[in-house]
mmCIF file of C-alpha atoms in Angstrom:
data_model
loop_
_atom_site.group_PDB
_atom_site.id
_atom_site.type_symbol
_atom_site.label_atom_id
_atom_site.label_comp_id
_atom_site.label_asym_id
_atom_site.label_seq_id
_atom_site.Cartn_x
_atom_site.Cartn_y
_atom_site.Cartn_z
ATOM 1 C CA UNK A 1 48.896 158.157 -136.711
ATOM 2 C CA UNK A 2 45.774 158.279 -139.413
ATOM 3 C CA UNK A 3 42.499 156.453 -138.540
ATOM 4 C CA UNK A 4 43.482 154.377 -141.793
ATOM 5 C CA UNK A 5 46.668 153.151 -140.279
ATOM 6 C CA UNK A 6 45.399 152.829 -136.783
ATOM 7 C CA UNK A 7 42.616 150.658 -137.946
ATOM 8 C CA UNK A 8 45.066 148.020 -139.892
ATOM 9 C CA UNK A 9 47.012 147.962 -136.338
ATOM 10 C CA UNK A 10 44.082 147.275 -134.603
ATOM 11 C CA UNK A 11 42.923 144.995 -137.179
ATOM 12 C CA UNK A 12 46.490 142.891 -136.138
ATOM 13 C CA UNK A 13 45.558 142.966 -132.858
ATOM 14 C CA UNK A 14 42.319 141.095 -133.208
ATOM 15 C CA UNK A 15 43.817 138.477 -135.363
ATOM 16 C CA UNK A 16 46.783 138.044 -132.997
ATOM 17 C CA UNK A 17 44.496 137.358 -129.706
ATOM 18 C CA UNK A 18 43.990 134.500 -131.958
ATOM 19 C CA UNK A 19 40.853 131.767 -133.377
ATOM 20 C CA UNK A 20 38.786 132.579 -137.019
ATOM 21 C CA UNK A 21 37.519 136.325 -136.732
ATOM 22 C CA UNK A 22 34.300 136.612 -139.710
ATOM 23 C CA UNK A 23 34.055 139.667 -141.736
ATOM 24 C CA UNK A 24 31.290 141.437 -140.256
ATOM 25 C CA UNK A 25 32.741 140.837 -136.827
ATOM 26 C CA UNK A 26 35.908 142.578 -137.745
ATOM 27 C CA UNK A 27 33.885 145.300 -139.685
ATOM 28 C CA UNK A 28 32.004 145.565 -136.670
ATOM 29 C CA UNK A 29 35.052 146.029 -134.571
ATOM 30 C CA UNK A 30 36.866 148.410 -136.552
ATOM 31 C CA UNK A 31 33.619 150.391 -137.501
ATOM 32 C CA UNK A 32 33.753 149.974 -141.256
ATOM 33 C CA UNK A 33 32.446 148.009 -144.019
ATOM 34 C CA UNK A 34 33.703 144.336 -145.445
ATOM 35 C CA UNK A 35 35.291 145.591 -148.335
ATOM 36 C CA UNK A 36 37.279 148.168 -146.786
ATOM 37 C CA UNK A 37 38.201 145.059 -144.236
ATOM 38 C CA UNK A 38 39.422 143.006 -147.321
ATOM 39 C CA UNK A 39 41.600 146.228 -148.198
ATOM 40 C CA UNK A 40 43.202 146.300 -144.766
ATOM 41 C CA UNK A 41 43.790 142.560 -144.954
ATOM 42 C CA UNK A 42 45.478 142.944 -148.333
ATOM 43 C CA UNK A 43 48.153 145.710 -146.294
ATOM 44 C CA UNK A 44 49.054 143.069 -143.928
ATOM 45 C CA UNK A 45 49.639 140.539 -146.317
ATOM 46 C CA UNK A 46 52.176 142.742 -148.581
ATOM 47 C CA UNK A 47 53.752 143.395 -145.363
ATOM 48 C CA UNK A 48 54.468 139.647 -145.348
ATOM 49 C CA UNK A 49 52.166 138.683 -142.404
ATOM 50 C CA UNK A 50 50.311 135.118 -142.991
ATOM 51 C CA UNK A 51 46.845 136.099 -143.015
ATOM 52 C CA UNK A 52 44.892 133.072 -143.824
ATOM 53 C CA UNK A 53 41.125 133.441 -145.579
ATOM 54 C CA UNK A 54 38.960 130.934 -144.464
ATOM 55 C CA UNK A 55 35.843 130.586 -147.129
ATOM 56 C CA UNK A 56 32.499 129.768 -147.327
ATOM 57 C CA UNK A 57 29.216 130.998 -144.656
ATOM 58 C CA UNK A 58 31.263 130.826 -141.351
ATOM 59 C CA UNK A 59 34.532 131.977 -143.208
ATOM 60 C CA UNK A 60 36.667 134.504 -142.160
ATOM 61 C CA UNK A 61 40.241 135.548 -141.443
ATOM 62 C CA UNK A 62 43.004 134.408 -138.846
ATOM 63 C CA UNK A 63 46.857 134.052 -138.405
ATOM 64 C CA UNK A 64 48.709 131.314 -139.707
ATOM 65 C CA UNK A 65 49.053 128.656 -136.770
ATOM 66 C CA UNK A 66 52.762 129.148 -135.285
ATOM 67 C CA UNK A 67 53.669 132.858 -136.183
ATOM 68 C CA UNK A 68 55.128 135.042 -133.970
ATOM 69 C CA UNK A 69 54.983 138.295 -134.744
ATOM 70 C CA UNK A 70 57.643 140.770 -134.290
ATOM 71 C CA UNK A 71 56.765 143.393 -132.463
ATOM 72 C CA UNK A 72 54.780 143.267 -129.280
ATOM 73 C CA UNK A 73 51.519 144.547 -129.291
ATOM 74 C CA UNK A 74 49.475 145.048 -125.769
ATOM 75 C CA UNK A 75 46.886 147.536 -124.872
ATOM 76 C CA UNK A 76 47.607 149.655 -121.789
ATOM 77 C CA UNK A 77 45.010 146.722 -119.790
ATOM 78 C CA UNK A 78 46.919 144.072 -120.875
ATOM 79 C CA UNK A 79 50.730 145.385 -119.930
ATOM 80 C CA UNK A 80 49.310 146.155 -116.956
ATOM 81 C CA UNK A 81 47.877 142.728 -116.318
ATOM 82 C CA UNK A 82 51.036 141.231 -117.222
ATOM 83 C CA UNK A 83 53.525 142.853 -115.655
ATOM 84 C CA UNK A 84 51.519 142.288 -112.190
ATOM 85 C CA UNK A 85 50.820 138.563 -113.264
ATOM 86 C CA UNK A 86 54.929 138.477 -112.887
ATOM 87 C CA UNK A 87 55.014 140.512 -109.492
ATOM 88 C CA UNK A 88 52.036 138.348 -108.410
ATOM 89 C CA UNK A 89 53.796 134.698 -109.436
ATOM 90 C CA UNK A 90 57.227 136.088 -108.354
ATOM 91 C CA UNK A 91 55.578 136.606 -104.433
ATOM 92 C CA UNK A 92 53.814 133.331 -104.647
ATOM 93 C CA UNK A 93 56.630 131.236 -105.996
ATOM 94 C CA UNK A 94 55.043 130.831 -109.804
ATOM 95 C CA UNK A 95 58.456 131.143 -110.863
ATOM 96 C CA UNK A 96 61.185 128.759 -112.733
ATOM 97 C CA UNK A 97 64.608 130.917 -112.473
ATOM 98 C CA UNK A 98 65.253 133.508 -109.795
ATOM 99 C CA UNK A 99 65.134 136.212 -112.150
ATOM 100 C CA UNK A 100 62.902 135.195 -114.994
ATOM 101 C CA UNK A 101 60.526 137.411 -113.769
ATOM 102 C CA UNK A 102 62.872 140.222 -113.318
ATOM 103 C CA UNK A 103 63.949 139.729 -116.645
ATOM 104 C CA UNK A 104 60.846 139.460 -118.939
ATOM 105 C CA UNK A 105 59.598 142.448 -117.154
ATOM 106 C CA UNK A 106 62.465 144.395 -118.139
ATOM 107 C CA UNK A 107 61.944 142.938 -122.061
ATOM 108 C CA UNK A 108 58.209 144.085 -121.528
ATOM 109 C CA UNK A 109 58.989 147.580 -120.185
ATOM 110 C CA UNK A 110 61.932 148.170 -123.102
ATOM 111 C CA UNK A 111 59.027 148.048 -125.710
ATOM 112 C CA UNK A 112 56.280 149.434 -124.734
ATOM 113 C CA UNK A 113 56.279 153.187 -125.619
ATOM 114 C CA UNK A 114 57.556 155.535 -123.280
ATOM 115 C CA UNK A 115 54.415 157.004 -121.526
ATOM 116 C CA UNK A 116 53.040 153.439 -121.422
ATOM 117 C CA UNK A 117 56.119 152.468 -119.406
ATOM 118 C CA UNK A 118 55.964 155.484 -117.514
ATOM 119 C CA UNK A 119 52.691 155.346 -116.269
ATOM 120 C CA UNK A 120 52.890 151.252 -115.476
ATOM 121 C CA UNK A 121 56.018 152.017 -113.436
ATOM 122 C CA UNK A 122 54.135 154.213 -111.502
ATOM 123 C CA UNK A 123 51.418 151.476 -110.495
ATOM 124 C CA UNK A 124 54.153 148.977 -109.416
ATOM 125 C CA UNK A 125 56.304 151.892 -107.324
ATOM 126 C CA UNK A 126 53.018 152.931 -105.479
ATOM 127 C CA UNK A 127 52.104 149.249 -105.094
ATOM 128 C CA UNK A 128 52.011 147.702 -101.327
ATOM 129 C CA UNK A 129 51.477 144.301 -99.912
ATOM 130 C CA UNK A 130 50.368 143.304 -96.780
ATOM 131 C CA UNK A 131 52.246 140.652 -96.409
ATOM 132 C CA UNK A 132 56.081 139.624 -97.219
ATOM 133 C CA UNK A 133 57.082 138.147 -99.942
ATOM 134 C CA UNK A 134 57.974 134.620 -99.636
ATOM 135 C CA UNK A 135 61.404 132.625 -100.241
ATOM 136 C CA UNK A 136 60.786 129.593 -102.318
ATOM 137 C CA UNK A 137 62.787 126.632 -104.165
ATOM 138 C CA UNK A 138 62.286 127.515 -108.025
ATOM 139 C CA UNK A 139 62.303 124.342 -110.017
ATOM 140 C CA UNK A 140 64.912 123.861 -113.233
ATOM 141 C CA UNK A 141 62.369 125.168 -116.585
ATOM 142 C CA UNK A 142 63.718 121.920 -118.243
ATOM 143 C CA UNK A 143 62.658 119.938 -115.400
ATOM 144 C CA UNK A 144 58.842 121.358 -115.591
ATOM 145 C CA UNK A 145 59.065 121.329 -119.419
ATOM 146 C CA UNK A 146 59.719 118.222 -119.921
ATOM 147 C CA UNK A 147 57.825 116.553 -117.252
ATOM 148 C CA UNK A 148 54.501 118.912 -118.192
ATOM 149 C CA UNK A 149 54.826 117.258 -121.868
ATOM 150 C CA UNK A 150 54.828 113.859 -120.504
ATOM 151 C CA UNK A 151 51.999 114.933 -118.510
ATOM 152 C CA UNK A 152 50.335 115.490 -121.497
ATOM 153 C CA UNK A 153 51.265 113.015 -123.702
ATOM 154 C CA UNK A 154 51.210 110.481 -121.234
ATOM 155 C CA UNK A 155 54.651 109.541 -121.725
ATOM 156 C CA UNK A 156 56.917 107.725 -118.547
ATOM 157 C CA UNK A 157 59.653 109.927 -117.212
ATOM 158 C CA UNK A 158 62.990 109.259 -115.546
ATOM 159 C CA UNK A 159 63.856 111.687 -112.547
ATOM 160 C CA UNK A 160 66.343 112.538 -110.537
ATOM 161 C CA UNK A 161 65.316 113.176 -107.117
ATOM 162 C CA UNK A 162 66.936 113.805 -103.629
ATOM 163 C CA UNK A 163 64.791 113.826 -101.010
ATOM 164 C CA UNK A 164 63.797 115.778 -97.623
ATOM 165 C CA UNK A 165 66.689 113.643 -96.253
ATOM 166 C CA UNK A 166 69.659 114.476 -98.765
ATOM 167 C CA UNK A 167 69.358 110.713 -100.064
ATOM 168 C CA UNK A 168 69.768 111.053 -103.815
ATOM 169 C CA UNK A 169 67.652 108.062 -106.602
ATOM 170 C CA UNK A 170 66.926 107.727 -110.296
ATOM 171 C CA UNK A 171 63.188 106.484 -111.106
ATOM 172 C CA UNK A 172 60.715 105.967 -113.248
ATOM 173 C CA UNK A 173 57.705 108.263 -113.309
ATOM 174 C CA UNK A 174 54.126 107.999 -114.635
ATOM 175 C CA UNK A 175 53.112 111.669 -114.241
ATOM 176 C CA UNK A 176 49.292 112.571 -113.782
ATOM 177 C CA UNK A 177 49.822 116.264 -113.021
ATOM 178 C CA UNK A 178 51.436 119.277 -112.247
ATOM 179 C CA UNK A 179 50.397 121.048 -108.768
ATOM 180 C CA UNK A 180 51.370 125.072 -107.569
ATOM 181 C CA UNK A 181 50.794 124.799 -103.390
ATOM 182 C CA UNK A 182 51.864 127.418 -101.508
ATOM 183 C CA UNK A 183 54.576 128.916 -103.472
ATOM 184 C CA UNK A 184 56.386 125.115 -104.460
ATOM 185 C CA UNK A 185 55.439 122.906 -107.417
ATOM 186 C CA UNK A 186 54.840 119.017 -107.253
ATOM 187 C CA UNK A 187 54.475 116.065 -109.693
ATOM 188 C CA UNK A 188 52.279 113.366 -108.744
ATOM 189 C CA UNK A 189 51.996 110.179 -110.009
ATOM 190 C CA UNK A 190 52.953 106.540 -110.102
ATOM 191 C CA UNK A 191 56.081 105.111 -109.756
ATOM 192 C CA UNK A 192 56.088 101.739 -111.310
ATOM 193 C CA UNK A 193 58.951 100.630 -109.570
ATOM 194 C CA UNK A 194 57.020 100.329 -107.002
ATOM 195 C CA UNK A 195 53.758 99.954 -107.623
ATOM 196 C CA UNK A 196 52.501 102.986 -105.893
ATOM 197 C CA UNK A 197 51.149 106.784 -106.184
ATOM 198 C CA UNK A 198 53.979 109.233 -104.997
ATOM 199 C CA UNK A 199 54.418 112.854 -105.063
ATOM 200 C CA UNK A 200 57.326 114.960 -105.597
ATOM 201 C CA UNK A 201 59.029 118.669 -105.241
ATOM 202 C CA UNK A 202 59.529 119.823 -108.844
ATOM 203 C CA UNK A 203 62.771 121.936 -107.076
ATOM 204 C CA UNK A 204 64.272 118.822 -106.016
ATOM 205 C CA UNK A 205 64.150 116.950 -109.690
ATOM 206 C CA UNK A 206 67.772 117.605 -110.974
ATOM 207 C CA UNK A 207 67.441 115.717 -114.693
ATOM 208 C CA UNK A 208 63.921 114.618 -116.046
ATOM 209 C CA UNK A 209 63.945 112.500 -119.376
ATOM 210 C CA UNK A 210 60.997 111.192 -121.139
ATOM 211 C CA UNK A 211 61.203 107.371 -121.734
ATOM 212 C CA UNK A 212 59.652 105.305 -124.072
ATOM 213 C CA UNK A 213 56.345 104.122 -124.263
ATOM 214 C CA UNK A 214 52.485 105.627 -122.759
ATOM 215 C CA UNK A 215 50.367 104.798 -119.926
ATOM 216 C CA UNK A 216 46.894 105.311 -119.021
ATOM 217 C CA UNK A 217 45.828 107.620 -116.021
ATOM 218 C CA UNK A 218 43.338 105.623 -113.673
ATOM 219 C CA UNK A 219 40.495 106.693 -111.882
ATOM 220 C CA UNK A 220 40.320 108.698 -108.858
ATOM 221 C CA UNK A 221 40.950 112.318 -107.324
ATOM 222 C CA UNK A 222 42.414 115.096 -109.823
ATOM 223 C CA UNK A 223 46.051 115.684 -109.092
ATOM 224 C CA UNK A 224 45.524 118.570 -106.384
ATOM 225 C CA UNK A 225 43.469 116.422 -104.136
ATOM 226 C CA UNK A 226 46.334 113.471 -104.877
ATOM 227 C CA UNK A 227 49.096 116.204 -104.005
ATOM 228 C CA UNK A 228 46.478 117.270 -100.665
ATOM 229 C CA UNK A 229 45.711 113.900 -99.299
ATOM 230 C CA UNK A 230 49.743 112.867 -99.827
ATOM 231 C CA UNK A 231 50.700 116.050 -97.260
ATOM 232 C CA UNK A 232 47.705 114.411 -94.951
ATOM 233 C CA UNK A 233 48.931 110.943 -94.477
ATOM 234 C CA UNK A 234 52.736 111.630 -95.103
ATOM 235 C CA UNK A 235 55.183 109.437 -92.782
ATOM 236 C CA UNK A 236 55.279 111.759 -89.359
ATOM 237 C CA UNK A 237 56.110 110.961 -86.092
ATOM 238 C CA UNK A 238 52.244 110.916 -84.872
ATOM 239 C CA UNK A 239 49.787 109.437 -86.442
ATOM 240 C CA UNK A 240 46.305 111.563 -85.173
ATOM 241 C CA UNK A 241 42.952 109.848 -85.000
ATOM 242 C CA UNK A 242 40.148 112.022 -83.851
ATOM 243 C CA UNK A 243 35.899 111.923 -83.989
ATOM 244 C CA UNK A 244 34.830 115.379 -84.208
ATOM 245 C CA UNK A 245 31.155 116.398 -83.972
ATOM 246 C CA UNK A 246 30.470 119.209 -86.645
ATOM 247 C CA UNK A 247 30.141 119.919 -91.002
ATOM 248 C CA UNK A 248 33.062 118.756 -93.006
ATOM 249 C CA UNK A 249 33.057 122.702 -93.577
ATOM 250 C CA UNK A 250 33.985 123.461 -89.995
ATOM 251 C CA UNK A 251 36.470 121.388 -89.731
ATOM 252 C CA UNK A 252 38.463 122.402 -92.791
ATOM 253 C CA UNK A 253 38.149 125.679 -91.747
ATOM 254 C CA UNK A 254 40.866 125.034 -88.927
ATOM 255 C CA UNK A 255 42.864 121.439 -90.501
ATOM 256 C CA UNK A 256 42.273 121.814 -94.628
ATOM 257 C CA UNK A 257 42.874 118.940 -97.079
ATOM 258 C CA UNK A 258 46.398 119.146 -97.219
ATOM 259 C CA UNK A 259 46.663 118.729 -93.178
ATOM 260 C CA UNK A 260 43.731 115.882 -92.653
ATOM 261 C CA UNK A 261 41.480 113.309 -94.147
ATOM 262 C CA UNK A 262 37.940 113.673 -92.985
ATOM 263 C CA UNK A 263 35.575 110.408 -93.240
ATOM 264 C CA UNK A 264 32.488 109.742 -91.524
ATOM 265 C CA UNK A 265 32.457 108.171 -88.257
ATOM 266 C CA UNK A 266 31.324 104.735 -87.825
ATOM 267 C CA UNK A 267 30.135 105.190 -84.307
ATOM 268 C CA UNK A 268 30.332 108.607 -81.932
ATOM 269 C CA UNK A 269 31.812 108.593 -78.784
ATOM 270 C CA UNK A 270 30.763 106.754 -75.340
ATOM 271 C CA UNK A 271 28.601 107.778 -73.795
ATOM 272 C CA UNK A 272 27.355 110.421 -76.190
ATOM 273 C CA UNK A 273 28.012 114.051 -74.899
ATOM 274 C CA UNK A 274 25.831 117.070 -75.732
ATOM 275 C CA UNK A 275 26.862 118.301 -79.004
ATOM 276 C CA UNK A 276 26.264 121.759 -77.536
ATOM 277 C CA UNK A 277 28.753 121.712 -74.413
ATOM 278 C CA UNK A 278 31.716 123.062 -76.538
ATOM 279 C CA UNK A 279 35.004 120.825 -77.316
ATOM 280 C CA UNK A 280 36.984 119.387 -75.201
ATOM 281 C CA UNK A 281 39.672 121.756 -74.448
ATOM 282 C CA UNK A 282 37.050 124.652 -74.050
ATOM 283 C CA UNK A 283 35.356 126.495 -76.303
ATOM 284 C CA UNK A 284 37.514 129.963 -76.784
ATOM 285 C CA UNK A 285 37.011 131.219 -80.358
ATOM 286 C CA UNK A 286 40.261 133.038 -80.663
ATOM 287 C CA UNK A 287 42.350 129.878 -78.894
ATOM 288 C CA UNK A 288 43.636 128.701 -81.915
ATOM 289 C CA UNK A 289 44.102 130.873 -84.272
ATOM 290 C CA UNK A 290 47.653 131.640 -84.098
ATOM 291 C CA UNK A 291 48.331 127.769 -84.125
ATOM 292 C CA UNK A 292 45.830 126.968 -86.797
ATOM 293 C CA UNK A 293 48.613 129.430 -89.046
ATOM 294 C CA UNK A 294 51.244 127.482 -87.485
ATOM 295 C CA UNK A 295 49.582 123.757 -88.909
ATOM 296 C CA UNK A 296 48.790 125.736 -92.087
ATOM 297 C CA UNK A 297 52.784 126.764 -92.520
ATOM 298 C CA UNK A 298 53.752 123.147 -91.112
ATOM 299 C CA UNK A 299 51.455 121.535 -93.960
ATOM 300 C CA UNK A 300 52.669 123.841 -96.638
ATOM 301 C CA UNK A 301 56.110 122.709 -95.656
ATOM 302 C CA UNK A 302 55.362 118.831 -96.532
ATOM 303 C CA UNK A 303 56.556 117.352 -99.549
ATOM 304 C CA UNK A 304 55.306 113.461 -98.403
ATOM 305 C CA UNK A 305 53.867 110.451 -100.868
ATOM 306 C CA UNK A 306 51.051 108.893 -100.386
ATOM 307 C CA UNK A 307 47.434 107.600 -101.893
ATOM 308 C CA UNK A 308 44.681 109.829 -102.291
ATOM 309 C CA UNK A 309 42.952 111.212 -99.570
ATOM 310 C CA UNK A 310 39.668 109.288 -99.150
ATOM 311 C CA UNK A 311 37.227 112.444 -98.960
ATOM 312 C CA UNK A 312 33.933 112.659 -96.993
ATOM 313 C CA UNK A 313 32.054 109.486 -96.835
ATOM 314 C CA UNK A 314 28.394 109.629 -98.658
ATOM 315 C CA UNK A 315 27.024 110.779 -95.689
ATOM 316 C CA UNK A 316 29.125 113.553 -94.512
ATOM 317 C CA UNK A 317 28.772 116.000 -97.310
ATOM 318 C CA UNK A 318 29.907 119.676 -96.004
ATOM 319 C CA UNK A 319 26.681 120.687 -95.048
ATOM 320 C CA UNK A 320 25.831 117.467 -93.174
ATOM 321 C CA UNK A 321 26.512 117.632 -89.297
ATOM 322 C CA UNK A 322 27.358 114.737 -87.252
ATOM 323 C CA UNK A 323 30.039 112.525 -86.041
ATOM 324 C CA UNK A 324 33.411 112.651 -88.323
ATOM 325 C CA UNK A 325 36.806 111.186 -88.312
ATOM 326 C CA UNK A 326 39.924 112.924 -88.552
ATOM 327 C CA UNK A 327 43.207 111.563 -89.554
ATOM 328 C CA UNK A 328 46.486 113.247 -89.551
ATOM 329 C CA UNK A 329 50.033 112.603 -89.642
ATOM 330 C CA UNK A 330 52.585 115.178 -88.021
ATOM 331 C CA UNK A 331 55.969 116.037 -86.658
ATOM 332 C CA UNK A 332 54.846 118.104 -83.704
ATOM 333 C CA UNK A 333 51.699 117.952 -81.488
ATOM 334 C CA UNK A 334 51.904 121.251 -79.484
ATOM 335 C CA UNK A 335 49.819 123.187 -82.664
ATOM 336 C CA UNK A 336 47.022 120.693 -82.477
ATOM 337 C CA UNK A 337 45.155 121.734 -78.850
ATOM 338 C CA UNK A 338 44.861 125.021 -79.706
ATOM 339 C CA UNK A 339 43.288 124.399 -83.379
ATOM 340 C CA UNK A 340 40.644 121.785 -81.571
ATOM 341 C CA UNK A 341 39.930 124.707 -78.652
ATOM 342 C CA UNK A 342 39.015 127.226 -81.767
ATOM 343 C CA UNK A 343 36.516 124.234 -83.942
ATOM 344 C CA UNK A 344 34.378 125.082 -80.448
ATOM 345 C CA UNK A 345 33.341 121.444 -81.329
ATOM 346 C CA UNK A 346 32.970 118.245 -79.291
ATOM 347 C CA UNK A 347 35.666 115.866 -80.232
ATOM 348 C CA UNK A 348 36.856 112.334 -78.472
ATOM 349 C CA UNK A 349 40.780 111.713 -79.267
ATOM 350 C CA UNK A 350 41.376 107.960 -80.071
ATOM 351 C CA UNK A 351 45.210 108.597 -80.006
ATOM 352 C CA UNK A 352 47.852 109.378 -79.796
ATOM 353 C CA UNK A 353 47.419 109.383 -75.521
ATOM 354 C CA UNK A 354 49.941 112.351 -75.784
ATOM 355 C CA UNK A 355 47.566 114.610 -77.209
ATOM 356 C CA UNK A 356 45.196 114.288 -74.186
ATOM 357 C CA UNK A 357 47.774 115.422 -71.736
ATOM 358 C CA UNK A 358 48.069 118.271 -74.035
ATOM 359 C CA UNK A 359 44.508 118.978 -73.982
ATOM 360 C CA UNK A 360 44.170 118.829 -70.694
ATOM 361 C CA UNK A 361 47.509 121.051 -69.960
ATOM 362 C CA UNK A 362 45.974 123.442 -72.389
ATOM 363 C CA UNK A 363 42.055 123.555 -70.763
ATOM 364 C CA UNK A 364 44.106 123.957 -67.136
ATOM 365 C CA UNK A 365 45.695 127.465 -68.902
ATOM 366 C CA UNK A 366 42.572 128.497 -70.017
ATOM 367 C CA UNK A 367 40.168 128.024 -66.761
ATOM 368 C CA UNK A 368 43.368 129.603 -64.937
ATOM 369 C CA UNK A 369 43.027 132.893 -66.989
ATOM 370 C CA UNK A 370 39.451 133.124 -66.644
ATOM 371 C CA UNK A 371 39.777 132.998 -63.310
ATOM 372 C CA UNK A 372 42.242 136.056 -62.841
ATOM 373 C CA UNK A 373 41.077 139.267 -61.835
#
């Protein structure tokens, strides 16, 4: 290929990564002066390409808005970064279809050239993970199209849903946002049937429809912390209320957003223990960690409604230590000793009174082990 020719390709490259490029930028880019950049812009236009000249001091040249050009045109860096953004979504459940990814990979590899292809197969072959790849629900693309452009249009949607239970509904939808958690997607919003914030699996919306009319967003968390604080105070069996002494940050690091609602404590426990005497159930380090993945899977699992989570009160920002409260809702309590054992913080359980027995069944396993000899 001549430098000539390679320089009007390259010169179609910058204008298709799109926005207004300026003369001297593109002269600068493809090492030559303006005028021969006017001559280069002149081949692309009498090969029919819509190359728009933008006049006056911050004038320039760009793409008409809306054209898609024919062939596909992607340096070695970016094939590479999109072919693993589709292995990378595929494992983590950024997918619509089963084999959309599959398939636009394919498309991708068919048109690059040959040792391009070649050499990016070679990357993916010799690519390991450590972990497996996970098995998720992939919502309908209609479904997210449509209710991502009433998202952001602010236009009322009519779903389709069946829920966790099998029961099937129709309902209105004021959607505030889109959410990717742990390999499933969610809309959150209002439903005005009801007068209250709910969130839903995107893979369980059969039909979406956009209705008629807007609405106005109000105030409050983004839609991740909505989605979050929904898992945390979904409709379980137990409802958890704990004071734990420690930094909001220590406690997420063993019962995140989407698993509990932290607030500051109104009063610590009585009487008032040493902070430094380790938590209730003992202070192992490594107690918990198996079950603190086993609440992590469990919350990732949740696809509950509810209102927003109500955050750290003004005085228990993440670095500030003292008495906090802990809510959670859950199906099982056997995961929950083990994750208070590994805070190695003091806590007081206000209920459920089931918890304590566990606790106490679980401190009895420990002091027997240390024991043994």
């Amino acid at each position: 290929m001549s430098r000539p020719t390679a320089r009007v390709l390259t010169l179609l490259e910058l204008l298709q990564s799109g926005g207004l490029r300026t003369v001297a930028e593109l002269a600068d880019r493809l090492g030559v002066d303006g005028r021969t950049v006017r001559r280069y812009v002149d081949q692309l236009v009498d090969l029919d390409l819509p190359v728009e000249a933008v006049r006056g001091r911050y004038g320039g040249y760009r793409l008409a808005s809306g054209y898609r050009l024919p062939p596909l045109m992607l340096s070695d860096d970016e094939a590479l970064a999109v072919l693993l953004g589709l292995v990378a979504g595929r494992r983590a459940g950024l997918t619509t279809a089963d084999t959309a990814s599959e398939t636009a990979a394919a498309k991708i590899r068919r048109v690059l050239p040959a040792p391009l292809a070649r050499r990016l197969d070679t990357v993916l072959e010799s690519l390991a993970f450590t972990t497996s790849p996970g098995e998720f629900a992939t919502p309908d693309a209609d479904v997210l199209l449509t209710v991502a452009d009433a998202v952001r249009h602010r236009r009322p949607v009519s779903i389709r849903y069946t829920d966790r239970d099998g029961r099937r509904s129709e309902r209105p939808l004021h959607p505030y946002g889109i959410v990717a958690h742990s390999g499933r997607w969610y809309v959150t919003g209002a439903d005005p049937g009801i007068g209250e914030e709910r969130t839903f699996r995107l893979d369980r919306i059969a039909d979406a429809r956009t209705l008629p009319g807007s609405f106005d967003e109000p105030a409050g968390p983004d839609p991740a912390q909505r989605v979050l604080s929904g898992f945390a105070t979904a409709d379980y069996r137990y409802e958890v209320v704990l004071r734990i002494h420690g930094t909001v940050d220590q406690i997420r690091a063993r019962l995140p957003a989407s698993v509990a609602s932290v607030t500051e404590a109104e009063f610590g426990p009585d009487p008032d223990p040493d902070p430094g005497a380790g938590a209730g159930a003992g202070a192992g380090a490594g107690a918990g960690a198996e079950s603190a993945s086993g609440s992590a899977s469990e919350s990732a699992s949740r696809a509950g409604s509810g209102a927003g989570e109500p955050g750290a009160g003004a005085g228990a920002g993440p670095a500030a230590e003292g008495w906090l409260r802990v809510e959670l809702r859950v199906e099982r309590l056997d995961w929950l000793p083990a994750v208070l054992a590994s805070l190695d913080r003091p806590f007081v359980i206000e209920r459920p009174d089931e918890l304590r027995d566990l606790v106490t069944a679980l401190a009895d396993r420990l002091a027997s082990c240390a024991r043994r000899t």
